[in-house]
Amino acid sequence: RTSSSSSSQSALTFECRSRRQKKPKYVFVLVGLPAVGKSSTSSHLIEYLSRQPSTKDLRCEVYNAGKVRRSMSFQNLGLLSMRLPNDSSEDLFNPKNHDKKELYARITLEKLLKDLDSDECDVAIFDATNSRVNRRRFVFEEICSYNQMRNKKFCITPIVLQISCNDHDFFKFNVHNKAFNADYYDKPYELSLIHISEPTRHEQISY
């Protein structure tokens, strides 16, 4: 189930300076727990936009924080998959270490805004958990700051999509698929399932 929501205009405004002279750009900010179907929603959204006469020419890109993390944390070191933590201090998904996870999300958002600004795409999908209030506020503040810059050619409109999954079988299917992604390439299946389930439990606490 996918629903849309927006932040209070009393707290943040996304109006652009000299709006009439600026071309529109859009950012879909996905919000949802791990394994609820955020990445699948990204694919379906791009497919839907490509089939509509009014949006078929829009250039769409997905900016996945997980892929950025993989690239920076182990793939560029020549490792096949992520190292599983020995204790909570090494666990990226433990709430105690959320600052490490925030770093990858911010790098992903920076790349997203840079590509929009350089006209590399028209619609950007920020595919990350974004379950914490502070994370969402940071995203919106960055977009607001961009829109207030007089020298920018574009005006960015954020669209929040909250993704949830109430189907237990579908959730298990998503967890099963995650056990075969780059994080767990060479890990035992059962161990991968345990490690995938932990972030979901941690995120539910702070959601």
mmCIF file of C-alpha atoms in Angstrom:
data_model
loop_
_atom_site.group_PDB
_atom_site.id
_atom_site.type_symbol
_atom_site.label_atom_id
_atom_site.label_comp_id
_atom_site.label_asym_id
_atom_site.label_seq_id
_atom_site.Cartn_x
_atom_site.Cartn_y
_atom_site.Cartn_z
ATOM 1 C CA ARG A 1 0.000 0.000 0.000
ATOM 2 C CA THR A 2 1.362 3.367 -0.990
ATOM 3 C CA SER A 3 0.137 6.690 0.319
ATOM 4 C CA SER A 4 1.331 10.248 -0.167
ATOM 5 C CA SER A 5 1.735 12.976 2.408
ATOM 6 C CA SER A 6 3.316 16.418 2.691
ATOM 7 C CA SER A 7 4.955 18.478 5.403
ATOM 8 C CA SER A 8 3.296 21.467 7.031
ATOM 9 C CA GLN A 9 3.791 24.664 5.079
ATOM 10 C CA SER A 10 4.006 26.516 8.392
ATOM 11 C CA ALA A 11 7.310 24.747 9.090
ATOM 12 C CA LEU A 12 8.831 24.600 5.614
ATOM 13 C CA THR A 13 7.968 26.158 2.298
ATOM 14 C CA PHE A 14 9.106 24.822 -1.043
ATOM 15 C CA GLU A 15 8.303 27.964 -3.029
ATOM 16 C CA CYS A 16 11.063 29.040 -5.370
ATOM 17 C CA ARG A 17 12.497 32.475 -5.833
ATOM 18 C CA SER A 18 11.512 33.791 -9.270
ATOM 19 C CA ARG A 19 9.425 30.668 -9.858
ATOM 20 C CA ARG A 20 8.193 31.801 -13.277
ATOM 21 C CA GLN A 21 11.697 31.668 -14.709
ATOM 22 C CA LYS A 22 12.557 28.253 -13.275
ATOM 23 C CA LYS A 23 11.856 24.862 -14.790
ATOM 24 C CA PRO A 24 10.265 22.185 -12.584
ATOM 25 C CA LYS A 25 12.073 19.155 -11.180
ATOM 26 C CA TYR A 26 10.613 16.509 -8.863
ATOM 27 C CA VAL A 27 11.931 14.339 -6.046
ATOM 28 C CA PHE A 28 10.021 11.335 -4.755
ATOM 29 C CA VAL A 29 11.091 10.752 -1.162
ATOM 30 C CA LEU A 30 10.343 7.152 -0.197
ATOM 31 C CA VAL A 31 9.582 6.415 3.443
ATOM 32 C CA GLY A 32 9.256 2.872 4.747
ATOM 33 C CA LEU A 33 10.764 0.060 6.763
ATOM 34 C CA PRO A 34 13.246 -2.376 5.177
ATOM 35 C CA ALA A 35 11.753 -5.095 2.950
ATOM 36 C CA VAL A 36 8.359 -3.429 2.431
ATOM 37 C CA GLY A 37 8.889 -2.886 -1.306
ATOM 38 C CA LYS A 38 10.454 0.576 -1.682
ATOM 39 C CA SER A 39 12.776 -0.429 -4.521
ATOM 40 C CA SER A 40 9.957 -2.318 -6.258
ATOM 41 C CA THR A 41 7.805 0.794 -5.958
ATOM 42 C CA SER A 42 10.595 2.818 -7.584
ATOM 43 C CA SER A 43 10.628 0.481 -10.585
ATOM 44 C CA HIS A 44 6.842 0.486 -10.905
ATOM 45 C CA LEU A 45 6.720 4.278 -10.632
ATOM 46 C CA ILE A 46 9.236 4.762 -13.426
ATOM 47 C CA GLU A 47 7.383 2.254 -15.596
ATOM 48 C CA TYR A 48 4.076 4.038 -14.933
ATOM 49 C CA LEU A 49 5.483 7.476 -15.788
ATOM 50 C CA SER A 50 7.021 6.120 -18.992
ATOM 51 C CA ARG A 51 3.600 4.922 -20.171
ATOM 52 C CA GLN A 52 1.696 8.149 -19.593
ATOM 53 C CA PRO A 53 1.546 10.579 -22.547
ATOM 54 C CA SER A 54 2.145 13.593 -20.301
ATOM 55 C CA THR A 55 5.177 12.137 -18.501
ATOM 56 C CA LYS A 56 6.705 9.619 -20.930
ATOM 57 C CA ASP A 57 9.519 11.998 -21.893
ATOM 58 C CA LEU A 58 10.612 12.679 -18.328
ATOM 59 C CA ARG A 59 14.070 11.362 -17.455
ATOM 60 C CA CYS A 60 13.789 9.373 -14.239
ATOM 61 C CA GLU A 61 16.571 8.102 -11.996
ATOM 62 C CA VAL A 62 16.631 6.128 -8.749
ATOM 63 C CA TYR A 63 19.112 7.129 -6.039
ATOM 64 C CA ASN A 64 19.424 4.186 -3.698
ATOM 65 C CA ALA A 65 21.265 4.804 -0.433
ATOM 66 C CA GLY A 66 21.967 1.080 -0.047
ATOM 67 C CA LYS A 67 23.834 0.954 -3.350
ATOM 68 C CA VAL A 68 25.926 3.959 -2.333
ATOM 69 C CA ARG A 69 26.721 2.262 0.986
ATOM 70 C CA ARG A 70 27.758 -0.955 -0.773
ATOM 71 C CA SER A 71 29.948 0.921 -3.222
ATOM 72 C CA MET A 72 31.710 2.903 -0.506
ATOM 73 C CA SER A 73 31.890 0.319 2.272
ATOM 74 C CA PHE A 74 33.037 -2.895 0.588
ATOM 75 C CA GLN A 75 32.790 -3.027 -3.192
ATOM 76 C CA ASN A 76 35.493 -0.422 -3.690
ATOM 77 C CA LEU A 77 37.695 -2.518 -1.389
ATOM 78 C CA GLY A 78 37.436 -5.493 -3.707
ATOM 79 C CA LEU A 79 35.182 -7.471 -1.353
ATOM 80 C CA LEU A 80 32.322 -9.574 -2.718
ATOM 81 C CA SER A 81 29.916 -8.729 0.096
ATOM 82 C CA MET A 82 29.619 -6.839 3.343
ATOM 83 C CA ARG A 83 31.331 -8.103 6.463
ATOM 84 C CA LEU A 84 28.808 -9.196 9.061
ATOM 85 C CA PRO A 85 29.362 -7.415 12.401
ATOM 86 C CA ASN A 86 31.008 -9.140 15.343
ATOM 87 C CA ASP A 87 29.131 -6.975 17.834
ATOM 88 C CA SER A 88 26.695 -4.035 18.007
ATOM 89 C CA SER A 89 29.486 -1.461 17.688
ATOM 90 C CA GLU A 90 30.215 -2.759 14.166
ATOM 91 C CA ASP A 91 26.576 -3.129 13.111
ATOM 92 C CA LEU A 92 25.665 -0.349 10.708
ATOM 93 C CA PHE A 93 21.966 -1.047 11.230
ATOM 94 C CA ASN A 94 22.055 -0.814 15.020
ATOM 95 C CA PRO A 95 20.407 2.423 16.295
ATOM 96 C CA LYS A 96 23.619 3.222 18.182
ATOM 97 C CA ASN A 97 25.387 3.626 14.847
ATOM 98 C CA HIS A 98 22.727 5.502 12.900
ATOM 99 C CA ASP A 99 25.179 8.364 12.233
ATOM 100 C CA LYS A 100 27.149 6.050 9.932
ATOM 101 C CA LYS A 101 23.997 5.216 8.007
ATOM 102 C CA GLU A 102 23.091 8.916 7.822
ATOM 103 C CA LEU A 103 26.383 9.615 6.093
ATOM 104 C CA TYR A 104 25.521 7.352 3.159
ATOM 105 C CA ALA A 105 22.018 8.813 2.909
ATOM 106 C CA ARG A 106 23.403 12.349 2.797
ATOM 107 C CA ILE A 107 25.944 11.420 0.137
ATOM 108 C CA THR A 108 23.123 9.885 -1.912
ATOM 109 C CA LEU A 109 20.980 13.015 -1.526
ATOM 110 C CA GLU A 110 23.922 15.213 -2.488
ATOM 111 C CA LYS A 111 24.401 13.212 -5.697
ATOM 112 C CA LEU A 112 20.647 13.400 -6.401
ATOM 113 C CA LEU A 113 20.524 17.195 -6.063
ATOM 114 C CA LYS A 114 23.696 17.597 -8.088
ATOM 115 C CA ASP A 115 22.241 15.573 -10.975
ATOM 116 C CA LEU A 116 18.978 17.531 -10.912
ATOM 117 C CA ASP A 117 20.898 20.786 -10.893
ATOM 118 C CA SER A 118 23.058 19.715 -13.847
ATOM 119 C CA ASP A 119 19.903 18.631 -15.717
ATOM 120 C CA GLU A 120 20.867 14.963 -15.785
ATOM 121 C CA CYS A 121 17.287 13.960 -14.935
ATOM 122 C CA ASP A 122 13.821 15.434 -14.356
ATOM 123 C CA VAL A 123 12.454 13.065 -11.721
ATOM 124 C CA ALA A 124 14.650 11.690 -8.948
ATOM 125 C CA ILE A 125 13.571 8.934 -6.561
ATOM 126 C CA PHE A 126 15.316 8.978 -3.190
ATOM 127 C CA ASP A 127 15.191 5.300 -2.262
ATOM 128 C CA ALA A 128 16.120 5.019 1.413
ATOM 129 C CA THR A 129 14.383 4.091 4.659
ATOM 130 C CA ASN A 130 13.956 7.749 5.704
ATOM 131 C CA SER A 131 12.090 6.550 8.777
ATOM 132 C CA ARG A 132 13.524 9.095 11.206
ATOM 133 C CA VAL A 133 12.023 12.560 11.534
ATOM 134 C CA ASN A 134 15.460 14.158 11.545
ATOM 135 C CA ARG A 135 16.330 12.487 8.235
ATOM 136 C CA ARG A 136 13.156 13.706 6.544
ATOM 137 C CA ARG A 137 13.607 17.213 7.915
ATOM 138 C CA PHE A 138 17.162 17.292 6.564
ATOM 139 C CA VAL A 139 15.940 16.228 3.106
ATOM 140 C CA PHE A 140 13.271 18.919 3.043
ATOM 141 C CA GLU A 141 15.627 21.598 4.331
ATOM 142 C CA GLU A 142 18.140 20.772 1.610
ATOM 143 C CA ILE A 143 15.449 21.075 -1.059
ATOM 144 C CA CYS A 144 14.193 24.333 0.449
ATOM 145 C CA SER A 145 17.709 25.746 0.487
ATOM 146 C CA TYR A 146 18.182 24.825 -3.153
ATOM 147 C CA ASN A 147 14.903 26.455 -4.161
ATOM 148 C CA GLN A 148 15.849 29.688 -2.432
ATOM 149 C CA MET A 149 19.037 30.121 -4.460
ATOM 150 C CA ARG A 150 18.516 32.819 -7.075
ATOM 151 C CA ASN A 151 21.181 31.457 -9.419
ATOM 152 C CA LYS A 152 19.495 28.055 -9.886
ATOM 153 C CA LYS A 153 17.615 27.273 -13.084
ATOM 154 C CA PHE A 154 15.248 24.718 -11.565
ATOM 155 C CA CYS A 155 12.594 24.508 -8.885
ATOM 156 C CA ILE A 156 12.383 21.181 -7.035
ATOM 157 C CA THR A 157 9.083 19.851 -5.721
ATOM 158 C CA PRO A 158 9.290 16.985 -3.197
ATOM 159 C CA ILE A 159 6.650 14.246 -3.171
ATOM 160 C CA VAL A 160 6.596 11.901 -0.181
ATOM 161 C CA LEU A 161 5.543 8.295 -0.726
ATOM 162 C CA GLN A 162 5.082 6.263 2.438
ATOM 163 C CA ILE A 163 5.404 2.582 1.627
ATOM 164 C CA SER A 164 3.971 -0.059 3.927
ATOM 165 C CA CYS A 165 3.355 -3.786 3.630
ATOM 166 C CA ASN A 166 0.570 -5.576 5.507
ATOM 167 C CA ASP A 167 0.943 -8.830 3.606
ATOM 168 C CA HIS A 168 3.168 -11.156 5.651
ATOM 169 C CA ASP A 169 3.832 -13.464 2.694
ATOM 170 C CA PHE A 170 4.923 -10.556 0.506
ATOM 171 C CA PHE A 171 7.196 -9.299 3.299
ATOM 172 C CA LYS A 172 8.794 -12.772 3.581
ATOM 173 C CA PHE A 173 9.243 -12.776 -0.197
ATOM 174 C CA ASN A 174 11.084 -9.437 -0.029
ATOM 175 C CA VAL A 175 13.315 -10.663 2.809
ATOM 176 C CA HIS A 176 14.061 -13.825 0.817
ATOM 177 C CA ASN A 177 15.143 -11.742 -2.196
ATOM 178 C CA LYS A 178 17.347 -9.522 -0.040
ATOM 179 C CA ALA A 179 19.267 -12.602 1.073
ATOM 180 C CA PHE A 180 20.647 -12.819 -2.474
ATOM 181 C CA ASN A 181 21.663 -9.192 -3.000
ATOM 182 C CA ALA A 182 25.230 -7.886 -2.968
ATOM 183 C CA ASP A 183 25.335 -7.575 0.828
ATOM 184 C CA TYR A 184 24.938 -11.316 1.321
ATOM 185 C CA TYR A 185 26.533 -12.663 -1.862
ATOM 186 C CA ASP A 186 28.666 -15.269 -0.084
ATOM 187 C CA LYS A 187 26.803 -15.619 3.234
ATOM 188 C CA PRO A 188 24.814 -18.661 4.421
ATOM 189 C CA TYR A 189 21.117 -18.191 3.643
ATOM 190 C CA GLU A 190 19.822 -18.632 7.204
ATOM 191 C CA LEU A 191 22.435 -16.251 8.614
ATOM 192 C CA SER A 192 21.484 -13.684 5.976
ATOM 193 C CA LEU A 193 17.812 -13.896 6.950
ATOM 194 C CA ILE A 194 18.665 -13.237 10.592
ATOM 195 C CA HIS A 195 20.810 -10.238 9.722
ATOM 196 C CA ILE A 196 18.155 -8.798 7.390
ATOM 197 C CA SER A 197 15.465 -9.090 10.048
ATOM 198 C CA GLU A 198 17.470 -7.136 12.634
ATOM 199 C CA PRO A 199 17.394 -3.766 10.796
ATOM 200 C CA THR A 200 13.629 -4.073 10.422
ATOM 201 C CA ARG A 201 13.234 -4.558 14.166
ATOM 202 C CA HIS A 202 15.550 -1.610 14.919
ATOM 203 C CA GLU A 203 13.783 0.670 12.446
ATOM 204 C CA GLN A 204 10.342 -0.204 13.839
ATOM 205 C CA ILE A 205 11.468 1.183 17.191
ATOM 206 C CA SER A 206 12.290 4.601 15.718
ATOM 207 C CA TYR A 207 9.649 4.704 12.963
#
